[in-house]
Amino acid sequence: MREEPAKELLEELGLDLAREGARDTPRRFLSALAELTRGLREPPPEVVFFPTRYRGTVEVKGIRAVGLCEHHMLPIIMRINISYVPGNAGAPGLSKVIRLVKWAAARPLMQEEFTEWLADLLMERLKAEAVAVEVVGWHTCSALRGVKDEGHRMVTRAARGGPNSQRA
C-alpha cells in the first residue's frame, strides 16, 4: 500500500510525523488496516473433512473475530458462536472452522448482514445439514464516539437448514 496518502491523512488530523514515536505510524497504520481487511484479498481457508457417522449438533462457542464497521471503519470485536449438523462430507476440522470464521470477519461489515452471510458461507463450506450463527459484537464506533457507551453488545442470529439449526 502507498504510504503517502496515509501520511497526508495523519498530518491533516494533526499528528506530527517528525516525532520519534510517530515516524513509522503511516506504515503501521496501513499494516493494521491490511490485517483487519485481509478477508477482502485472501482466499477463504480450505476446509478439511474427517469421516464420521455423527449426525448430532456440533457447537463451537466463543470464536473471537474482528471486523470493521463499514460506516466508520472502526473495529467491531466479536464473539461468534456457531452450531452445525455435519453432512455427508464428514466432520470439518475444528481449526479450519475457526479460521474460516476469522477470515469471514476480517473486512468492513454491517453486523446484521455479516451474520446472514456467515450462515450461508458455513452451510456451503462446511457442507452442513444445518447451521446456526450467533454474533455478539462490541462496536467501538458507538463505544468511543457518538453515544459513547462501552457497555452495550449487539447480538444477531441466523439459522439455515433443519429443525436443529435454531441453536447457536
JSON list of C-alpha atoms in Angstrom, two decimals:
[
{"chain": "A", "resi": 1, "resn": "MET", "atom": "CA", "xyz": [0.00, 0.00, 0.00]},
{"chain": "A", "resi": 2, "resn": "ARG", "atom": "CA", "xyz": [1.13, 3.51, -0.67]},
{"chain": "A", "resi": 3, "resn": "GLU", "atom": "CA", "xyz": [2.23, 5.40, 2.45]},
{"chain": "A", "resi": 4, "resn": "GLU", "atom": "CA", "xyz": [1.92, 8.94, 1.07]},
{"chain": "A", "resi": 5, "resn": "PRO", "atom": "CA", "xyz": [-1.91, 9.16, 1.33]},
{"chain": "A", "resi": 6, "resn": "ALA", "atom": "CA", "xyz": [-1.70, 7.76, 4.88]},
{"chain": "A", "resi": 7, "resn": "LYS", "atom": "CA", "xyz": [0.94, 10.36, 5.79]},
{"chain": "A", "resi": 8, "resn": "GLU", "atom": "CA", "xyz": [-1.24, 13.14, 4.39]},
{"chain": "A", "resi": 9, "resn": "LEU", "atom": "CA", "xyz": [-4.30, 11.94, 6.31]},
{"chain": "A", "resi": 10, "resn": "LEU", "atom": "CA", "xyz": [-2.43, 11.59, 9.60]},
{"chain": "A", "resi": 11, "resn": "GLU", "atom": "CA", "xyz": [-0.81, 15.01, 9.22]},
{"chain": "A", "resi": 12, "resn": "GLU", "atom": "CA", "xyz": [-4.19, 16.57, 8.40]},
{"chain": "A", "resi": 13, "resn": "LEU", "atom": "CA", "xyz": [-5.52, 15.05, 11.63]},
{"chain": "A", "resi": 14, "resn": "GLY", "atom": "CA", "xyz": [-2.71, 16.87, 13.46]},
{"chain": "A", "resi": 15, "resn": "LEU", "atom": "CA", "xyz": [-0.16, 14.08, 14.03]},
{"chain": "A", "resi": 16, "resn": "ASP", "atom": "CA", "xyz": [3.45, 15.28, 13.98]},
{"chain": "A", "resi": 17, "resn": "LEU", "atom": "CA", "xyz": [5.16, 12.55, 11.97]},
{"chain": "A", "resi": 18, "resn": "ALA", "atom": "CA", "xyz": [8.58, 14.02, 12.76]},
{"chain": "A", "resi": 19, "resn": "ARG", "atom": "CA", "xyz": [8.19, 12.93, 16.38]},
{"chain": "A", "resi": 20, "resn": "GLU", "atom": "CA", "xyz": [10.25, 9.85, 17.27]},
{"chain": "A", "resi": 21, "resn": "GLY", "atom": "CA", "xyz": [7.24, 7.75, 18.27]},
{"chain": "A", "resi": 22, "resn": "ALA", "atom": "CA", "xyz": [5.23, 8.66, 15.15]},
{"chain": "A", "resi": 23, "resn": "ARG", "atom": "CA", "xyz": [7.81, 8.27, 12.36]},
{"chain": "A", "resi": 24, "resn": "ASP", "atom": "CA", "xyz": [6.66, 4.78, 11.39]},
{"chain": "A", "resi": 25, "resn": "THR", "atom": "CA", "xyz": [2.98, 5.39, 12.14]},
{"chain": "A", "resi": 26, "resn": "PRO", "atom": "CA", "xyz": [1.84, 5.60, 8.48]},
{"chain": "A", "resi": 27, "resn": "ARG", "atom": "CA", "xyz": [3.38, 2.18, 7.77]},
{"chain": "A", "resi": 28, "resn": "ARG", "atom": "CA", "xyz": [1.95, 0.65, 10.98]},
{"chain": "A", "resi": 29, "resn": "PHE", "atom": "CA", "xyz": [-1.46, 2.25, 10.30]},
{"chain": "A", "resi": 30, "resn": "LEU", "atom": "CA", "xyz": [-1.59, 0.71, 6.81]},
{"chain": "A", "resi": 31, "resn": "SER", "atom": "CA", "xyz": [-0.37, -2.63, 8.13]},
{"chain": "A", "resi": 32, "resn": "ALA", "atom": "CA", "xyz": [-3.15, -2.67, 10.75]},
{"chain": "A", "resi": 33, "resn": "LEU", "atom": "CA", "xyz": [-5.80, -1.81, 8.13]},
{"chain": "A", "resi": 34, "resn": "ALA", "atom": "CA", "xyz": [-4.46, -4.52, 5.83]},
{"chain": "A", "resi": 35, "resn": "GLU", "atom": "CA", "xyz": [-4.70, -7.08, 8.63]},
{"chain": "A", "resi": 36, "resn": "LEU", "atom": "CA", "xyz": [-8.23, -6.00, 9.57]},
{"chain": "A", "resi": 37, "resn": "THR", "atom": "CA", "xyz": [-9.39, -6.28, 5.94]},
{"chain": "A", "resi": 38, "resn": "ARG", "atom": "CA", "xyz": [-7.45, -9.37, 4.83]},
{"chain": "A", "resi": 39, "resn": "GLY", "atom": "CA", "xyz": [-10.69, -11.22, 4.12]},
{"chain": "A", "resi": 40, "resn": "LEU", "atom": "CA", "xyz": [-11.19, -8.92, 1.12]},
{"chain": "A", "resi": 41, "resn": "ARG", "atom": "CA", "xyz": [-7.92, -10.02, -0.53]},
{"chain": "A", "resi": 42, "resn": "GLU", "atom": "CA", "xyz": [-7.08, -13.51, 0.72]},
{"chain": "A", "resi": 43, "resn": "PRO", "atom": "CA", "xyz": [-8.92, -16.62, -0.44]},
{"chain": "A", "resi": 44, "resn": "PRO", "atom": "CA", "xyz": [-11.02, -18.45, 2.15]},
{"chain": "A", "resi": 45, "resn": "PRO", "atom": "CA", "xyz": [-9.18, -21.18, 4.06]},
{"chain": "A", "resi": 46, "resn": "GLU", "atom": "CA", "xyz": [-9.69, -24.71, 2.79]},
{"chain": "A", "resi": 47, "resn": "VAL", "atom": "CA", "xyz": [-11.88, -26.94, 4.94]},
{"chain": "A", "resi": 48, "resn": "VAL", "atom": "CA", "xyz": [-10.65, -30.48, 5.62]},
{"chain": "A", "resi": 49, "resn": "PHE", "atom": "CA", "xyz": [-13.21, -33.19, 6.43]},
{"chain": "A", "resi": 50, "resn": "PHE", "atom": "CA", "xyz": [-12.88, -36.33, 8.51]},
{"chain": "A", "resi": 51, "resn": "PRO", "atom": "CA", "xyz": [-15.15, -39.36, 8.15]},
{"chain": "A", "resi": 52, "resn": "THR", "atom": "CA", "xyz": [-17.78, -39.64, 10.86]},
{"chain": "A", "resi": 53, "resn": "ARG", "atom": "CA", "xyz": [-21.16, -41.22, 11.45]},
{"chain": "A", "resi": 54, "resn": "TYR", "atom": "CA", "xyz": [-22.03, -38.45, 13.92]},
{"chain": "A", "resi": 55, "resn": "ARG", "atom": "CA", "xyz": [-25.16, -36.55, 12.89]},
{"chain": "A", "resi": 56, "resn": "GLY", "atom": "CA", "xyz": [-25.80, -34.60, 16.08]},
{"chain": "A", "resi": 57, "resn": "THR", "atom": "CA", "xyz": [-25.22, -30.91, 16.64]},
{"chain": "A", "resi": 58, "resn": "VAL", "atom": "CA", "xyz": [-21.67, -29.60, 16.97]},
{"chain": "A", "resi": 59, "resn": "GLU", "atom": "CA", "xyz": [-21.25, -26.29, 18.81]},
{"chain": "A", "resi": 60, "resn": "VAL", "atom": "CA", "xyz": [-18.19, -24.06, 18.62]},
{"chain": "A", "resi": 61, "resn": "LYS", "atom": "CA", "xyz": [-18.52, -21.23, 21.14]},
{"chain": "A", "resi": 62, "resn": "GLY", "atom": "CA", "xyz": [-16.57, -18.05, 21.76]},
{"chain": "A", "resi": 63, "resn": "ILE", "atom": "CA", "xyz": [-14.66, -17.63, 18.50]},
{"chain": "A", "resi": 64, "resn": "ARG", "atom": "CA", "xyz": [-13.02, -14.21, 18.77]},
{"chain": "A", "resi": 65, "resn": "ALA", "atom": "CA", "xyz": [-13.01, -12.31, 15.49]},
{"chain": "A", "resi": 66, "resn": "VAL", "atom": "CA", "xyz": [-12.51, -8.69, 14.50]},
{"chain": "A", "resi": 67, "resn": "GLY", "atom": "CA", "xyz": [-14.10, -6.79, 11.65]},
{"chain": "A", "resi": 68, "resn": "LEU", "atom": "CA", "xyz": [-14.52, -3.13, 10.82]},
{"chain": "A", "resi": 69, "resn": "CYS", "atom": "CA", "xyz": [-17.73, -1.14, 10.96]},
{"chain": "A", "resi": 70, "resn": "GLU", "atom": "CA", "xyz": [-18.32, -0.32, 7.29]},
{"chain": "A", "resi": 71, "resn": "HIS", "atom": "CA", "xyz": [-19.75, 3.08, 8.27]},
{"chain": "A", "resi": 72, "resn": "HIS", "atom": "CA", "xyz": [-16.90, 4.35, 10.49]},
{"chain": "A", "resi": 73, "resn": "MET", "atom": "CA", "xyz": [-14.01, 1.94, 9.75]},
{"chain": "A", "resi": 74, "resn": "LEU", "atom": "CA", "xyz": [-13.58, 1.31, 13.48]},
{"chain": "A", "resi": 75, "resn": "PRO", "atom": "CA", "xyz": [-13.21, -2.20, 14.94]},
{"chain": "A", "resi": 76, "resn": "ILE", "atom": "CA", "xyz": [-16.08, -4.48, 15.85]},
{"chain": "A", "resi": 77, "resn": "ILE", "atom": "CA", "xyz": [-14.79, -7.04, 18.33]},
{"chain": "A", "resi": 78, "resn": "MET", "atom": "CA", "xyz": [-16.95, -10.14, 18.12]},
{"chain": "A", "resi": 79, "resn": "ARG", "atom": "CA", "xyz": [-17.53, -13.40, 19.94]},
{"chain": "A", "resi": 80, "resn": "ILE", "atom": "CA", "xyz": [-19.09, -15.77, 17.46]},
{"chain": "A", "resi": 81, "resn": "ASN", "atom": "CA", "xyz": [-20.95, -18.93, 18.42]},
{"chain": "A", "resi": 82, "resn": "ILE", "atom": "CA", "xyz": [-21.81, -21.43, 15.74]},
{"chain": "A", "resi": 83, "resn": "SER", "atom": "CA", "xyz": [-23.54, -24.77, 15.69]},
{"chain": "A", "resi": 84, "resn": "TYR", "atom": "CA", "xyz": [-23.89, -27.15, 12.79]},
{"chain": "A", "resi": 85, "resn": "VAL", "atom": "CA", "xyz": [-25.01, -30.64, 11.90]},
{"chain": "A", "resi": 86, "resn": "PRO", "atom": "CA", "xyz": [-22.33, -32.36, 9.79]},
{"chain": "A", "resi": 87, "resn": "GLY", "atom": "CA", "xyz": [-23.42, -33.50, 6.36]},
{"chain": "A", "resi": 88, "resn": "ASN", "atom": "CA", "xyz": [-22.33, -36.44, 4.22]},
{"chain": "A", "resi": 89, "resn": "ALA", "atom": "CA", "xyz": [-18.87, -34.90, 3.62]},
{"chain": "A", "resi": 90, "resn": "GLY", "atom": "CA", "xyz": [-17.98, -35.66, 7.26]},
{"chain": "A", "resi": 91, "resn": "ALA", "atom": "CA", "xyz": [-16.82, -33.57, 10.18]},
{"chain": "A", "resi": 92, "resn": "PRO", "atom": "CA", "xyz": [-14.88, -30.43, 9.27]},
{"chain": "A", "resi": 93, "resn": "GLY", "atom": "CA", "xyz": [-11.59, -29.93, 11.13]},
{"chain": "A", "resi": 94, "resn": "LEU", "atom": "CA", "xyz": [-12.12, -27.65, 14.13]},
{"chain": "A", "resi": 95, "resn": "SER", "atom": "CA", "xyz": [-9.19, -25.34, 13.40]},
{"chain": "A", "resi": 96, "resn": "LYS", "atom": "CA", "xyz": [-10.42, -24.90, 9.82]},
{"chain": "A", "resi": 97, "resn": "VAL", "atom": "CA", "xyz": [-13.88, -23.89, 11.05]},
{"chain": "A", "resi": 98, "resn": "ILE", "atom": "CA", "xyz": [-12.34, -21.25, 13.34]},
{"chain": "A", "resi": 99, "resn": "ARG", "atom": "CA", "xyz": [-10.02, -19.98, 10.58]},
{"chain": "A", "resi": 100, "resn": "LEU", "atom": "CA", "xyz": [-12.98, -19.68, 8.20]},
{"chain": "A", "resi": 101, "resn": "VAL", "atom": "CA", "xyz": [-14.98, -17.61, 10.71]},
{"chain": "A", "resi": 102, "resn": "LYS", "atom": "CA", "xyz": [-12.00, -15.31, 11.41]},
{"chain": "A", "resi": 103, "resn": "TRP", "atom": "CA", "xyz": [-11.34, -14.88, 7.67]},
{"chain": "A", "resi": 104, "resn": "ALA", "atom": "CA", "xyz": [-15.00, -14.05, 7.04]},
{"chain": "A", "resi": 105, "resn": "ALA", "atom": "CA", "xyz": [-14.98, -11.35, 9.72]},
{"chain": "A", "resi": 106, "resn": "ALA", "atom": "CA", "xyz": [-11.78, -9.64, 8.53]},
{"chain": "A", "resi": 107, "resn": "ARG", "atom": "CA", "xyz": [-13.43, -6.98, 6.37]},
{"chain": "A", "resi": 108, "resn": "PRO", "atom": "CA", "xyz": [-15.66, -3.90, 6.62]},
{"chain": "A", "resi": 109, "resn": "LEU", "atom": "CA", "xyz": [-19.12, -5.14, 7.57]},
{"chain": "A", "resi": 110, "resn": "MET", "atom": "CA", "xyz": [-22.54, -4.42, 8.95]},
{"chain": "A", "resi": 111, "resn": "GLN", "atom": "CA", "xyz": [-23.16, -6.99, 11.69]},
{"chain": "A", "resi": 112, "resn": "GLU", "atom": "CA", "xyz": [-26.69, -7.85, 10.60]},
{"chain": "A", "resi": 113, "resn": "GLU", "atom": "CA", "xyz": [-25.63, -8.56, 7.01]},
{"chain": "A", "resi": 114, "resn": "PHE", "atom": "CA", "xyz": [-22.46, -10.33, 8.14]},
{"chain": "A", "resi": 115, "resn": "THR", "atom": "CA", "xyz": [-24.46, -12.74, 10.32]},
{"chain": "A", "resi": 116, "resn": "GLU", "atom": "CA", "xyz": [-26.67, -13.75, 7.39]},
{"chain": "A", "resi": 117, "resn": "TRP", "atom": "CA", "xyz": [-23.69, -14.09, 5.04]},
{"chain": "A", "resi": 118, "resn": "LEU", "atom": "CA", "xyz": [-21.71, -16.13, 7.58]},
{"chain": "A", "resi": 119, "resn": "ALA", "atom": "CA", "xyz": [-24.60, -18.59, 7.97]},
{"chain": "A", "resi": 120, "resn": "ASP", "atom": "CA", "xyz": [-24.74, -19.05, 4.18]},
{"chain": "A", "resi": 121, "resn": "LEU", "atom": "CA", "xyz": [-20.96, -19.37, 3.95]},
{"chain": "A", "resi": 122, "resn": "LEU", "atom": "CA", "xyz": [-20.82, -22.00, 6.70]},
{"chain": "A", "resi": 123, "resn": "MET", "atom": "CA", "xyz": [-23.64, -24.03, 5.13]},
{"chain": "A", "resi": 124, "resn": "GLU", "atom": "CA", "xyz": [-21.74, -24.08, 1.85]},
{"chain": "A", "resi": 125, "resn": "ARG", "atom": "CA", "xyz": [-18.15, -24.51, 3.06]},
{"chain": "A", "resi": 126, "resn": "LEU", "atom": "CA", "xyz": [-18.91, -26.98, 5.89]},
{"chain": "A", "resi": 127, "resn": "LYS", "atom": "CA", "xyz": [-21.29, -28.94, 3.65]},
{"chain": "A", "resi": 128, "resn": "ALA", "atom": "CA", "xyz": [-23.58, -28.99, 6.68]},
{"chain": "A", "resi": 129, "resn": "GLU", "atom": "CA", "xyz": [-27.15, -30.22, 7.05]},
{"chain": "A", "resi": 130, "resn": "ALA", "atom": "CA", "xyz": [-27.94, -27.24, 9.28]},
{"chain": "A", "resi": 131, "resn": "VAL", "atom": "CA", "xyz": [-26.14, -24.19, 10.67]},
{"chain": "A", "resi": 132, "resn": "ALA", "atom": "CA", "xyz": [-26.87, -21.58, 13.33]},
{"chain": "A", "resi": 133, "resn": "VAL", "atom": "CA", "xyz": [-24.80, -18.47, 13.98]},
{"chain": "A", "resi": 134, "resn": "GLU", "atom": "CA", "xyz": [-24.83, -16.02, 16.87]},
{"chain": "A", "resi": 135, "resn": "VAL", "atom": "CA", "xyz": [-22.65, -12.92, 16.69]},
{"chain": "A", "resi": 136, "resn": "VAL", "atom": "CA", "xyz": [-22.10, -10.83, 19.83]},
{"chain": "A", "resi": 137, "resn": "GLY", "atom": "CA", "xyz": [-20.41, -7.61, 18.74]},
{"chain": "A", "resi": 138, "resn": "TRP", "atom": "CA", "xyz": [-18.78, -4.77, 20.64]},
{"chain": "A", "resi": 139, "resn": "HIS", "atom": "CA", "xyz": [-18.87, -1.81, 18.26]},
{"chain": "A", "resi": 140, "resn": "THR", "atom": "CA", "xyz": [-16.08, 0.61, 19.06]},
{"chain": "A", "resi": 141, "resn": "CYS", "atom": "CA", "xyz": [-17.75, 3.20, 16.81]},
{"chain": "A", "resi": 142, "resn": "SER", "atom": "CA", "xyz": [-20.55, 3.62, 19.37]},
{"chain": "A", "resi": 143, "resn": "ALA", "atom": "CA", "xyz": [-18.31, 2.96, 22.37]},
{"chain": "A", "resi": 144, "resn": "LEU", "atom": "CA", "xyz": [-15.73, 5.64, 21.56]},
{"chain": "A", "resi": 145, "resn": "ARG", "atom": "CA", "xyz": [-17.72, 8.25, 19.63]},
{"chain": "A", "resi": 146, "resn": "GLY", "atom": "CA", "xyz": [-21.33, 9.37, 19.26]},
{"chain": "A", "resi": 147, "resn": "VAL", "atom": "CA", "xyz": [-23.30, 7.82, 22.14]},
{"chain": "A", "resi": 148, "resn": "LYS", "atom": "CA", "xyz": [-20.02, 6.78, 23.88]},
{"chain": "A", "resi": 149, "resn": "ASP", "atom": "CA", "xyz": [-21.42, 3.71, 25.59]},
{"chain": "A", "resi": 150, "resn": "GLU", "atom": "CA", "xyz": [-18.87, 0.96, 26.02]},
{"chain": "A", "resi": 151, "resn": "GLY", "atom": "CA", "xyz": [-21.21, -1.35, 27.95]},
{"chain": "A", "resi": 152, "resn": "HIS", "atom": "CA", "xyz": [-23.50, -2.40, 25.12]},
{"chain": "A", "resi": 153, "resn": "ARG", "atom": "CA", "xyz": [-23.24, -5.51, 22.95]},
{"chain": "A", "resi": 154, "resn": "MET", "atom": "CA", "xyz": [-25.18, -6.16, 19.77]},
{"chain": "A", "resi": 155, "resn": "VAL", "atom": "CA", "xyz": [-26.46, -9.71, 19.24]},
{"chain": "A", "resi": 156, "resn": "THR", "atom": "CA", "xyz": [-27.53, -11.07, 15.85]},
{"chain": "A", "resi": 157, "resn": "ARG", "atom": "CA", "xyz": [-28.58, -14.61, 14.92]},
{"chain": "A", "resi": 158, "resn": "ALA", "atom": "CA", "xyz": [-29.20, -16.55, 11.73]},
{"chain": "A", "resi": 159, "resn": "ALA", "atom": "CA", "xyz": [-30.07, -20.19, 11.05]},
{"chain": "A", "resi": 160, "resn": "ARG", "atom": "CA", "xyz": [-30.14, -22.38, 7.97]},
{"chain": "A", "resi": 161, "resn": "GLY", "atom": "CA", "xyz": [-31.29, -25.94, 7.42]},
{"chain": "A", "resi": 162, "resn": "GLY", "atom": "CA", "xyz": [-33.26, -28.37, 9.56]},
{"chain": "A", "resi": 163, "resn": "PRO", "atom": "CA", "xyz": [-35.02, -28.20, 12.92]},
{"chain": "A", "resi": 164, "resn": "ASN", "atom": "CA", "xyz": [-31.73, -28.46, 14.88]},
{"chain": "A", "resi": 165, "resn": "SER", "atom": "CA", "xyz": [-30.47, -25.24, 13.31]},
{"chain": "A", "resi": 166, "resn": "GLN", "atom": "CA", "xyz": [-32.06, -22.81, 15.79]},
{"chain": "A", "resi": 167, "resn": "ARG", "atom": "CA", "xyz": [-29.33, -23.06, 18.48]},
{"chain": "A", "resi": 168, "resn": "ALA", "atom": "CA", "xyz": [-26.01, -21.23, 18.39]}
]
